[in-house]
Short mmCIF file of C-alpha atoms and ligand atoms in Angstrom, two decimals:
data_model
loop_
_atom_site.label_atom_id
_atom_site.label_comp_id
_atom_site.label_asym_id
_atom_site.label_seq_id
_atom_site.Cartn_x
_atom_site.Cartn_y
_atom_site.Cartn_z
CA UNK A 29 0.00 0.00 0.00
CA UNK A 30 1.50 3.27 -1.13
CA UNK A 31 2.15 5.90 1.57
CA UNK A 32 -0.19 8.65 0.46
CA UNK A 33 -3.48 10.21 1.35
CA UNK A 34 -6.49 8.79 -0.41
CA UNK A 35 -9.69 10.67 -1.02
CA UNK A 36 -11.63 7.59 0.02
CA UNK A 37 -10.86 4.24 1.63
CA UNK A 38 -13.51 1.56 1.12
CA UNK A 39 -13.70 -1.30 3.64
CA UNK A 40 -15.10 -4.52 2.14
CA UNK A 41 -14.71 -6.33 -1.16
CA UNK A 42 -18.33 -7.38 -1.60
CA UNK A 43 -20.53 -5.92 -4.31
CA UNK A 44 -21.36 -2.80 -2.25
CA UNK A 45 -17.68 -1.95 -1.70
CA UNK A 46 -16.46 -2.90 -5.18
CA UNK A 47 -19.24 -1.03 -7.00
CA UNK A 48 -18.74 2.04 -4.79
CA UNK A 49 -14.99 2.03 -5.42
CA UNK A 50 -15.62 1.79 -9.17
CA UNK A 51 -18.08 4.71 -9.29
CA UNK A 52 -15.90 6.80 -6.94
CA UNK A 53 -12.97 6.39 -9.33
CA UNK A 54 -15.23 7.20 -12.28
CA UNK A 55 -15.86 10.51 -10.50
CA UNK A 56 -12.13 11.16 -10.33
CA UNK A 57 -11.60 10.35 -6.65
CA UNK A 58 -8.45 8.54 -5.55
CA UNK A 59 -9.66 5.43 -3.79
CA UNK A 60 -8.31 2.32 -2.09
CA UNK A 61 -10.38 -0.78 -1.33
CA UNK A 62 -9.39 -3.07 1.53
CA UNK A 63 -10.72 -6.60 1.82
CA UNK A 64 -9.72 -8.93 4.67
CA UNK A 65 -10.12 -12.06 2.53
CA UNK A 66 -11.02 -12.34 -1.15
CA UNK A 67 -13.20 -10.28 -3.47
CA UNK A 68 -16.71 -11.79 -3.36
CA UNK A 69 -15.69 -14.24 -0.62
CA UNK A 70 -18.71 -13.63 1.60
CA UNK A 71 -22.38 -12.83 0.81
CA UNK A 72 -21.68 -11.31 -2.61
CA UNK A 73 -20.27 -14.59 -3.93
CA UNK A 74 -22.74 -16.90 -2.19
CA UNK A 75 -26.15 -15.60 -3.15
CA UNK A 76 -28.85 -16.93 -5.49
CA UNK A 77 -28.14 -14.34 -8.18
CA UNK A 78 -31.68 -12.91 -8.39
CA UNK A 79 -31.82 -9.32 -9.63
CA UNK A 80 -35.33 -8.29 -8.77
CA UNK A 81 -37.68 -5.36 -8.55
CA UNK A 82 -40.54 -7.75 -7.78
CA UNK A 83 -41.66 -7.99 -4.18
CA UNK A 84 -39.33 -5.18 -3.05
CA UNK A 85 -40.10 -3.01 -0.11
CA UNK A 86 -41.83 -0.01 -1.74
CA UNK A 87 -39.05 2.29 -0.46
CA UNK A 88 -36.54 0.36 -2.57
CA UNK A 89 -38.55 0.28 -5.80
CA UNK A 90 -37.23 3.56 -7.30
CA UNK A 91 -33.64 2.43 -6.65
CA UNK A 92 -34.26 -0.98 -8.21
CA UNK A 93 -35.95 0.43 -11.31
CA UNK A 94 -32.88 2.56 -11.94
CA UNK A 95 -30.65 -0.37 -11.04
CA UNK A 96 -32.46 -2.63 -13.52
CA UNK A 97 -31.58 -0.09 -16.25
CA UNK A 98 -27.96 -0.23 -15.12
CA UNK A 99 -27.88 -4.04 -15.22
CA UNK A 100 -28.91 -4.06 -18.87
CA UNK A 101 -25.75 -2.14 -19.79
CA UNK A 102 -23.48 -3.53 -17.10
CA UNK A 103 -21.64 -6.24 -19.06
CA UNK A 104 -20.63 -3.60 -21.60
CA UNK A 105 -19.77 -1.04 -18.95
CA UNK A 106 -17.59 -3.47 -16.96
CA UNK A 107 -16.25 -5.23 -20.06
CA UNK A 108 -17.07 -8.63 -18.59
CA UNK A 109 -19.42 -11.57 -18.98
CA UNK A 110 -21.72 -11.40 -15.94
CA UNK A 111 -24.08 -14.20 -17.09
CA UNK A 112 -26.78 -11.53 -17.03
CA UNK A 113 -30.09 -12.52 -18.50
CA UNK A 114 -33.40 -10.74 -18.31
CA UNK A 115 -35.59 -13.82 -18.07
CA UNK A 116 -38.12 -12.41 -15.62
CA UNK A 117 -39.12 -13.51 -12.14
CA UNK A 118 -42.13 -15.63 -11.18
CA UNK A 119 -43.52 -16.06 -7.66
CA UNK A 120 -46.07 -18.87 -7.69
CA UNK A 121 -48.97 -18.45 -5.24
CA UNK A 122 -50.13 -21.56 -3.41
CA UNK A 123 -53.40 -19.99 -2.27
CA UNK A 124 -55.72 -16.98 -2.52
CA UNK A 125 -54.18 -15.37 0.56
CA UNK A 126 -50.85 -15.18 -1.28
CA UNK A 127 -52.60 -13.75 -4.35
CA UNK A 128 -54.07 -11.05 -2.11
CA UNK A 129 -50.56 -10.24 -0.81
CA UNK A 130 -49.31 -9.94 -4.38
CA UNK A 131 -52.28 -7.75 -5.32
CA UNK A 132 -51.42 -5.43 -2.44
CA UNK A 133 -47.80 -5.19 -3.55
CA UNK A 134 -48.88 -4.54 -7.16
CA UNK A 135 -50.48 -1.29 -5.99
CA UNK A 136 -46.93 -0.01 -5.35
CA UNK A 137 -45.60 -1.42 -8.61
CA UNK A 138 -48.33 0.43 -10.53
CA UNK A 139 -47.26 3.75 -8.97
CA UNK A 140 -43.94 3.27 -10.77
CA UNK A 141 -45.30 1.74 -14.00
CA UNK A 142 -43.40 -1.49 -13.32
CA UNK A 143 -44.23 -4.31 -15.73
CA UNK A 144 -45.24 -6.63 -12.83
CA UNK A 145 -48.59 -8.41 -13.25
CA UNK A 146 -50.65 -11.27 -11.87
CA UNK A 147 -50.85 -14.45 -13.93
CA UNK A 148 -53.71 -16.92 -13.77
CA UNK A 149 -52.81 -20.49 -12.80
CA UNK A 150 -53.11 -21.55 -16.45
CA UNK A 151 -50.85 -18.73 -17.66
CA UNK A 152 -48.30 -19.49 -14.96
CA UNK A 153 -48.06 -23.21 -15.59
CA UNK A 154 -47.91 -22.62 -19.35
CA UNK A 155 -44.72 -20.61 -18.73
CA UNK A 156 -43.18 -23.40 -16.65
CA UNK A 157 -43.32 -26.65 -18.62
CA UNK A 158 -43.71 -29.82 -16.58
CA UNK A 159 -44.45 -28.00 -13.32
CA UNK A 160 -46.77 -29.96 -11.00
CA UNK A 161 -48.87 -28.68 -8.11
CA UNK A 162 -52.03 -26.68 -7.74
CA UNK A 163 -51.49 -22.94 -7.93
CA UNK A 164 -53.81 -20.03 -7.40
CA UNK A 165 -51.78 -17.95 -9.85
CA UNK A 166 -48.48 -16.10 -9.84
CA UNK A 167 -46.76 -12.73 -9.71
CA UNK A 168 -44.56 -12.07 -12.73
CA UNK A 169 -42.12 -9.29 -13.60
CA UNK A 170 -40.71 -9.86 -17.10
CA UNK A 171 -38.02 -7.15 -16.76
CA UNK A 172 -36.35 -8.82 -13.74
CA UNK A 173 -33.23 -10.88 -14.27
CA UNK A 174 -30.35 -12.86 -12.87
CA UNK A 175 -26.57 -12.78 -12.98
CA UNK A 176 -23.56 -14.62 -11.66
CA UNK A 177 -22.67 -13.19 -8.21
CA UNK A 178 -18.92 -13.96 -8.23
CA UNK A 179 -18.36 -12.82 -11.82
CA UNK A 180 -20.25 -9.57 -11.24
CA UNK A 181 -18.49 -8.62 -8.02
CA UNK A 182 -15.09 -9.50 -9.42
CA UNK A 183 -15.89 -7.53 -12.58
CA UNK A 184 -16.60 -4.44 -10.48
CA UNK A 185 -13.27 -4.92 -8.66
CA UNK A 186 -11.39 -5.36 -11.95
CA UNK A 187 -13.08 -2.31 -13.49
CA UNK A 188 -12.28 -0.30 -10.35
CA UNK A 189 -8.61 -1.32 -10.73
CA UNK A 190 -8.62 -0.20 -14.36
CA UNK A 191 -9.98 3.16 -13.16
CA UNK A 192 -7.02 3.48 -10.79
CA UNK A 193 -8.41 2.09 -7.52
CA UNK A 194 -5.91 0.18 -5.40
CA UNK A 195 -7.70 -3.05 -4.57
CA UNK A 196 -5.94 -4.83 -1.72
CA UNK A 197 -7.03 -8.29 -0.56
CA UNK A 198 -5.81 -10.07 2.56
CA UNK A 199 -5.92 -6.70 4.34
CA UNK A 200 -8.01 -6.57 7.48
CA UNK A 201 -8.88 -3.07 8.64
CA UNK A 202 -8.37 -3.15 12.37
CA UNK A 203 -9.35 0.38 13.31
CA UNK A 204 -10.74 3.59 11.88
CA UNK A 205 -8.55 6.51 12.98
CA UNK A 206 -10.30 9.73 13.93
CA UNK A 207 -9.34 13.15 15.25
CA UNK A 208 -11.44 16.18 16.12
CA UNK A 209 -14.66 14.46 15.01
CA UNK A 210 -13.28 13.59 11.56
CA UNK A 211 -11.94 10.42 10.05
CA UNK A 212 -8.26 10.68 9.23
CA UNK A 213 -7.36 7.18 8.14
CA UNK A 214 -7.21 3.50 8.91
CA UNK A 215 -5.02 1.01 10.65
CA UNK A 216 -4.76 -2.20 8.67
CA UNK A 217 -2.85 -5.32 9.54
CA UNK A 218 -0.15 -4.10 7.12
CA UNK A 219 0.14 -0.56 8.46
CA UNK A 220 -1.66 2.77 8.54
CA UNK A 221 -3.05 4.73 5.63
CA UNK A 222 -4.50 8.21 5.47
CA UNK A 223 -7.91 8.85 3.93
CA UNK A 224 -10.18 11.88 4.00
CA UNK A 225 -13.31 9.75 3.77
CA UNK A 226 -14.11 6.16 4.64
CA UNK A 227 -16.92 3.92 3.44
CA UNK A 228 -17.70 0.90 5.60
CA UNK A 229 -19.28 -1.80 3.41
CA UNK A 230 -18.26 -4.66 5.65
CA UNK A 231 -21.32 -6.91 5.37
CA UNK A 232 -22.01 -8.99 8.48
CA UNK A 233 -19.05 -7.42 10.30
CA UNK A 234 -20.27 -3.83 10.01
CA UNK A 235 -22.19 -3.32 13.25
CA UNK A 236 -19.54 -5.03 15.40
CA UNK A 237 -16.76 -3.14 13.64
CA UNK A 238 -18.40 0.29 14.11
CA UNK A 239 -18.93 -0.36 17.80
CA UNK A 240 -15.28 0.54 18.52
CA UNK A 241 -16.30 4.12 17.58
CA UNK A 242 -19.32 3.84 19.90
CA UNK A 243 -21.54 3.89 16.83
CA UNK A 244 -24.66 1.79 17.34
CA UNK A 245 -26.20 0.07 14.31
CA UNK A 246 -28.78 -2.68 14.91
CA UNK A 247 -27.78 -5.54 12.64
CA UNK A 248 -28.06 -9.31 13.02
CA UNK A 249 -27.24 -12.17 10.70
CA UNK A 250 -28.77 -15.50 9.74
CA UNK A 251 -27.27 -18.47 7.95
CA UNK A 252 -28.83 -19.49 4.62
CA UNK A 253 -27.96 -22.55 2.52
CA UNK A 254 -27.82 -22.89 -1.28
CA UNK A 255 -27.17 -25.91 -3.50
CA UNK A 256 -26.17 -26.37 -7.10
CA UNK A 257 -27.19 -29.40 -9.17
CA UNK A 258 -25.61 -31.08 -12.15
CA UNK A 259 -26.61 -29.87 -15.61
CA UNK A 260 -30.07 -30.37 -17.09
CA UNK A 261 -31.73 -29.46 -20.40
CA UNK A 262 -33.06 -25.89 -20.50
CA UNK A 263 -36.27 -25.43 -18.52
CA UNK A 264 -36.93 -21.70 -18.10
CA UNK A 265 -34.94 -18.48 -18.18
CA UNK A 266 -36.99 -17.07 -15.29
CA UNK A 267 -36.07 -17.06 -11.63
CA UNK A 268 -38.77 -18.92 -9.70
CA UNK A 269 -39.95 -18.78 -6.13
CA UNK A 270 -42.64 -21.13 -4.87
CA UNK A 271 -43.72 -23.23 -2.00
CA UNK A 272 -40.71 -22.47 0.18
CA UNK A 273 -38.00 -22.88 -2.46
CA UNK A 274 -36.37 -20.50 -4.88
CA UNK A 275 -34.43 -21.60 -7.95
CA UNK A 276 -32.96 -20.50 -11.23
CA UNK A 277 -31.29 -22.38 -14.03
CA UNK A 278 -27.79 -21.15 -14.73
CA UNK A 279 -26.38 -20.69 -18.19
CA UNK A 280 -24.54 -24.04 -18.06
CA UNK A 281 -27.82 -25.85 -17.30
CA UNK A 282 -27.23 -26.48 -13.59
CA UNK A 283 -29.81 -25.20 -11.09
CA UNK A 284 -29.21 -23.01 -8.06
CA UNK A 285 -31.82 -24.11 -5.51
CA UNK A 286 -32.42 -22.82 -2.01
CA UNK A 287 -34.92 -23.21 0.78
CA UNK A 288 -36.90 -20.01 0.27
CA UNK A 289 -37.83 -19.06 3.80
CA UNK A 290 -35.92 -21.01 6.40
CA UNK A 291 -32.87 -19.44 7.99
CA UNK A 292 -30.71 -20.31 11.00
CA UNK A 293 -30.31 -17.57 13.60
CA UNK A 294 -27.51 -18.11 16.10
CA UNK A 295 -28.15 -16.91 19.60
CA UNK A 296 -25.52 -14.21 20.22
CA UNK A 297 -25.16 -11.29 22.61
CA UNK A 298 -26.28 -9.07 19.70
CA UNK A 299 -29.54 -10.96 19.29
CA UNK A 300 -30.31 -9.93 22.88
CA UNK A 301 -28.83 -6.44 22.50
CA UNK A 302 -31.08 -5.74 19.50
CA UNK A 303 -34.07 -7.82 20.59
CA UNK A 304 -36.23 -4.70 20.94
CA UNK A 305 -35.36 -3.45 17.44
CA UNK A 306 -35.90 -6.83 15.79
CA UNK A 307 -38.94 -7.93 17.77
CA UNK A 308 -41.54 -7.06 15.09
CA UNK A 309 -39.47 -8.88 12.43
CA UNK A 310 -39.00 -11.91 14.73
CA UNK A 311 -42.73 -12.03 15.38
CA UNK A 312 -43.60 -11.81 11.69
CA UNK A 313 -41.15 -14.53 10.66
CA UNK A 314 -41.02 -16.72 13.74
CA UNK A 315 -42.07 -19.85 11.79
CA UNK A 316 -39.18 -19.46 9.33
CA UNK A 317 -36.32 -18.82 11.77
CA UNK A 318 -34.57 -21.60 13.65
CA UNK A 319 -32.71 -20.42 16.76
CA UNK A 320 -29.38 -22.18 17.27
CA UNK A 321 -26.45 -22.15 19.65
CA UNK A 322 -23.14 -22.78 17.90
CA UNK A 323 -19.72 -21.44 17.04
CA UNK A 324 -21.21 -18.03 16.22
CA UNK A 325 -22.54 -17.83 19.78
CA UNK A 326 -19.12 -18.41 21.34
CA UNK A 327 -17.33 -16.17 18.81
CA UNK A 328 -19.66 -13.28 19.58
CA UNK A 329 -19.31 -13.80 23.31
CA UNK A 330 -15.55 -13.60 22.76
CA UNK A 331 -15.96 -10.19 21.12
CA UNK A 332 -18.09 -8.92 24.00
CA UNK A 333 -15.39 -10.00 26.47
CA UNK A 334 -12.33 -9.16 24.34
CA UNK A 335 -13.49 -5.99 22.53
CA UNK A 336 -12.09 -4.74 19.18
CA UNK A 337 -8.90 -6.83 19.50
CA UNK A 338 -10.97 -10.02 19.73
CA UNK A 339 -13.01 -8.92 16.72
CA UNK A 340 -9.81 -8.37 14.71
CA UNK A 341 -8.62 -11.86 15.66
CA UNK A 342 -11.90 -13.32 14.45
CA UNK A 343 -11.83 -11.39 11.19
CA UNK A 344 -8.38 -12.81 10.54
CA UNK A 345 -9.46 -16.30 11.53
CA UNK A 346 -12.48 -16.04 9.21
CA UNK A 347 -10.77 -14.34 6.29
CA UNK A 348 -13.62 -15.74 4.29
CA UNK A 349 -16.59 -16.51 6.49
CA UNK A 350 -17.59 -19.95 5.24
CA UNK A 351 -20.33 -21.43 7.42
CA UNK A 352 -21.28 -25.08 7.17
CA UNK A 353 -24.31 -25.53 4.88
CA UNK A 354 -27.39 -27.04 6.47
CA UNK A 355 -27.40 -30.45 4.76
CA UNK A 356 -30.92 -31.26 5.93
CA UNK A 357 -32.49 -28.15 4.45
CA UNK A 358 -30.47 -28.59 1.22
CA UNK A 359 -31.80 -32.16 0.91
CA UNK A 360 -35.36 -31.01 1.59
CA UNK A 361 -35.07 -28.21 -0.98
CA UNK A 362 -33.88 -30.65 -3.67
CA UNK A 363 -36.72 -33.08 -2.85
CA UNK A 364 -39.25 -30.25 -3.11
CA UNK A 365 -37.74 -29.15 -6.42
CA UNK A 366 -38.05 -32.67 -7.86
CA UNK A 367 -41.66 -32.87 -6.70
CA UNK A 368 -42.38 -29.69 -8.61
CA UNK A 369 -40.44 -30.74 -11.69
CA UNK A 370 -40.60 -34.55 -11.93
CA UNK A 371 -38.64 -34.41 -15.20
CA UNK A 372 -35.64 -33.32 -13.09
CA UNK A 373 -35.78 -36.43 -10.84
CA UNK A 374 -32.31 -37.50 -11.96
CA UNK A 375 -30.55 -34.37 -10.70
CA UNK A 376 -28.25 -34.53 -7.70
CA UNK A 377 -26.45 -32.02 -5.49
CA UNK A 378 -23.13 -31.16 -7.08
CA UNK A 379 -22.15 -28.60 -4.44
CA UNK A 380 -23.69 -26.73 -1.55
CA UNK A 381 -22.63 -23.77 0.53
CA UNK A 382 -23.96 -21.35 3.09
CA UNK A 383 -23.72 -17.64 3.61
CA UNK A 384 -24.40 -15.33 6.52
CA UNK A 385 -27.05 -12.79 5.56
CA UNK A 386 -27.04 -9.57 7.53
CA UNK A 387 -30.24 -7.70 8.21
CA UNK A 388 -31.60 -4.54 9.74
CA UNK A 389 -34.83 -4.46 11.78
CA UNK A 390 -36.83 -2.97 8.86
CA UNK A 391 -35.06 -5.12 6.25
CA UNK A 392 -33.88 -2.26 4.06
CA UNK A 393 -30.29 -1.03 3.95
CA UNK A 394 -28.52 1.89 5.53
CA UNK A 395 -26.97 4.09 2.84
CA UNK A 396 -25.78 7.21 4.61
CA UNK A 397 -23.13 9.25 6.34
CA UNK A 398 -22.55 8.18 9.95
CA UNK A 399 -23.56 10.92 12.38
CA UNK A 400 -20.83 12.12 14.72
CA UNK A 401 -17.86 11.61 12.39
CA UNK A 402 -17.19 13.82 9.39
CA UNK A 403 -16.18 11.71 6.44
CA UNK A 404 -17.56 8.37 7.66
CA UNK A 405 -20.15 6.55 5.52
CA UNK A 406 -21.87 3.19 5.63
CA UNK A 407 -23.57 0.93 3.08
CA UNK A 408 -24.93 -2.20 4.71
CA UNK A 409 -28.05 -3.97 5.98
CA UNK A 410 -29.20 -5.26 2.59
CA UNK A 411 -31.21 -7.93 4.39
CA UNK A 412 -30.83 -10.68 1.80
CA UNK A 413 -31.33 -8.63 -1.36
CA UNK A 414 -28.24 -6.48 -1.83
CA UNK A 415 -26.73 -8.31 -4.80
CA UNK A 416 -29.30 -7.07 -7.29
CA UNK A 417 -28.99 -3.61 -5.76
CA UNK A 418 -25.19 -3.58 -5.99
CA UNK A 419 -24.78 -1.31 -9.02
CA UNK A 420 -27.13 1.42 -7.75
CA UNK A 421 -25.63 1.14 -4.26
CA UNK A 422 -22.22 1.88 -5.72
CA UNK A 423 -23.45 4.74 -7.84
CA UNK A 424 -25.39 6.53 -5.12
CA UNK A 425 -22.73 6.01 -2.45
CA UNK A 426 -20.23 7.57 -4.86
CA UNK A 427 -22.59 10.54 -5.39
CA UNK A 428 -23.03 10.94 -1.64
CA UNK A 429 -19.33 10.66 -0.81
CA UNK A 430 -18.28 12.96 -3.67
CA UNK A 431 -20.81 15.48 -2.31
CA UNK A 432 -22.37 15.56 -5.76
CA UNK A 433 -26.09 15.73 -6.52
CA UNK A 434 -27.62 12.51 -5.12
CA UNK A 435 -29.91 11.35 -7.90
CA UNK A 436 -32.39 9.36 -5.77
CA UNK A 437 -34.12 10.01 -2.47
CA UNK A 438 -32.15 8.25 0.28
CA UNK A 439 -34.17 9.47 3.26
CA UNK A 440 -35.66 6.01 3.92
CA UNK A 441 -32.13 4.63 4.21
CA UNK A 442 -30.86 7.12 6.78
CA UNK A 443 -28.63 5.93 9.58
CA UNK A 444 -30.62 7.52 12.39
CA UNK A 445 -33.98 5.85 11.70
CA UNK A 446 -33.57 3.11 14.32
CA UNK A 447 -32.75 5.58 17.08
CA UNK A 448 -35.79 7.63 16.00
CA UNK A 449 -38.13 4.62 16.18
CA UNK A 450 -40.78 4.73 18.86
CA UNK A 451 -39.92 2.51 21.85
CA UNK A 452 -41.87 -0.74 22.01
CA UNK A 453 -44.57 -0.92 24.60
CA UNK A 454 -44.57 -3.88 26.98
CA UNK A 455 -47.59 -5.28 25.12
CA UNK A 456 -45.60 -5.53 21.88
CA UNK A 457 -43.01 -7.75 23.48
CA UNK A 458 -45.35 -10.51 24.61
C1 FAD B 92 -27.57 -17.46 0.57
C2 FAD B 92 -27.80 -16.06 0.13
C3 FAD B 92 -28.71 -15.79 -0.90
C4 FAD B 92 -28.92 -14.48 -1.34
N1 FAD B 92 -29.67 -14.25 -2.46
C5 FAD B 92 -29.73 -13.01 -2.99
C6 FAD B 92 -30.35 -12.78 -4.24
O1 FAD B 92 -30.81 -13.69 -4.93
N2 FAD B 92 -30.44 -11.51 -4.71
C7 FAD B 92 -29.92 -10.45 -4.01
O2 FAD B 92 -30.06 -9.31 -4.47
N3 FAD B 92 -29.25 -10.65 -2.84
C8 FAD B 92 -29.15 -11.89 -2.33
N4 FAD B 92 -28.46 -12.11 -1.15
C9 FAD B 92 -27.94 -10.97 -0.41
C10 FAD B 92 -26.67 -10.41 -1.03
O3 FAD B 92 -25.74 -11.45 -1.28
C11 FAD B 92 -26.06 -9.37 -0.08
O4 FAD B 92 -27.05 -8.44 0.32
C12 FAD B 92 -24.93 -8.59 -0.72
O5 FAD B 92 -24.03 -9.47 -1.33
C13 FAD B 92 -24.21 -7.76 0.34
O6 FAD B 92 -23.05 -7.24 -0.23
P1 FAD B 92 -22.00 -6.46 0.68
O7 FAD B 92 -20.94 -5.97 -0.22
O8 FAD B 92 -22.75 -5.47 1.51
O9 FAD B 92 -21.46 -7.55 1.72
P2 FAD B 92 -20.47 -8.79 1.55
O10 FAD B 92 -20.58 -9.42 0.23
O11 FAD B 92 -20.71 -9.65 2.73
O12 FAD B 92 -19.04 -8.14 1.62
C14 FAD B 92 -18.50 -7.57 2.80
C15 FAD B 92 -17.00 -7.76 2.74
O13 FAD B 92 -16.37 -6.98 3.75
C16 FAD B 92 -15.22 -7.66 4.18
N5 FAD B 92 -14.82 -7.10 5.48
C17 FAD B 92 -15.57 -7.05 6.61
N6 FAD B 92 -14.91 -6.43 7.60
C18 FAD B 92 -13.70 -6.07 7.09
C19 FAD B 92 -12.57 -5.40 7.63
N7 FAD B 92 -12.56 -4.94 8.89
N8 FAD B 92 -11.48 -5.23 6.83
C20 FAD B 92 -11.48 -5.66 5.54
N9 FAD B 92 -12.54 -6.31 4.98
C21 FAD B 92 -13.63 -6.50 5.75
C22 FAD B 92 -15.68 -9.11 4.23
O14 FAD B 92 -14.58 -10.01 4.20
C23 FAD B 92 -16.59 -9.20 3.02
O15 FAD B 92 -15.89 -9.71 1.87
C24 FAD B 92 -28.25 -13.41 -0.68
C25 FAD B 92 -27.32 -13.68 0.34
C26 FAD B 92 -27.07 -15.00 0.72
C27 FAD B 92 -26.03 -15.26 1.78
#
């Protein structure tokens, strides 16, 4: 790492960090990106690859409409094959209640002239040859798409490099250095660097990392498992979500399949610390979340007892956080998939993996400056849907950090919204 002052240092080589570094450099800022492990090693390389406007929280829809436009040009812009295809997204509805939920969401889509629409059961099954089951209909957005997570994130990092960004892997940031209420630089495991501004895009590590500055950001994480099958003849170009599984067929014919709802939540000191913030989300999704005690529990206790030094040790130990996939839920997801598509009965699991998904209490990200420190910014809390949003995240964070005109309204993504939230009454917590 060269001894000089950077305009911006970006912490985290996931899609949020890599895209931000790229767009910052496009704006002429001198940037460095620091990643403790590998580019796309964590969530950004482990996700399903859905790029969707469909089903988004209404506050995210304007960002995703703009992002969808960006995706269409992205392979050209980044000079890379991203396996992008605009094959649409289909959510099958197992009953009328689900149809009513989709109808309610469509009200928001109509406000933005999205091409989302309800399909009858006949229309839906006609689009998905060989699909069994009884469906009440489906929600379909033809303009949605999919892409390869690793290729896309690495393409952003490579394009950032070509624009002059120093991209450094194997470089854990141990501390953000501040003075007089401003950020002045970073201490990494390889030495200190000076930077006028810092963007923390550190995925699941963000909240714990910011705590050393006494910055409080409610964020928890859950483990989710994905599997990949062997190759099959082409079925559909659409991403599909139904009956508790999600899947898409990749360009080489293999399927990415995942249990759609279930997630493993490890009991950690943070799950108690942020219980109040997350209570409404826990209540709404209690049937889908399995509470576990495991390595994550003991690791997090270690951080509570050992402070920032213990966190640094863990970040180095988990250069690439690679949790054990849940073999049971992978097996169940494949069985469910074969029930839906009997013609695929011969497929088997070729590989499986898990990723830790980080979330905020309201399940939308924080894209903002951090109050209390001039020059400190954060992009995190994507709550399981930040891959598709990656390009727009990078572009708007670059606008914000460059103090340029911010082209979209970011007020819903402000840092302070959790502190502003009304305290829960005792009745809410029972
Ligand atoms: C199983 C699964 C399925 C998903 N499916 C989808 C999907 O279909 N569509 C979608 O849009 N999203 C999906 N997501 C969510 C999506 O992957 C994430 O929202 C997105 O990748 C987050 O990107 P990020 O850059 O914020 O974080 P990450 O990709 O987690 O990157 C953060 C990086 O920061 C690094 N880091 C942390 N601390 C430090 C430090 N102190 N010093 C240096 N480096 C540090 C980490 O090593 C890591 O590489 C899914 C996620 C998972 C796990």
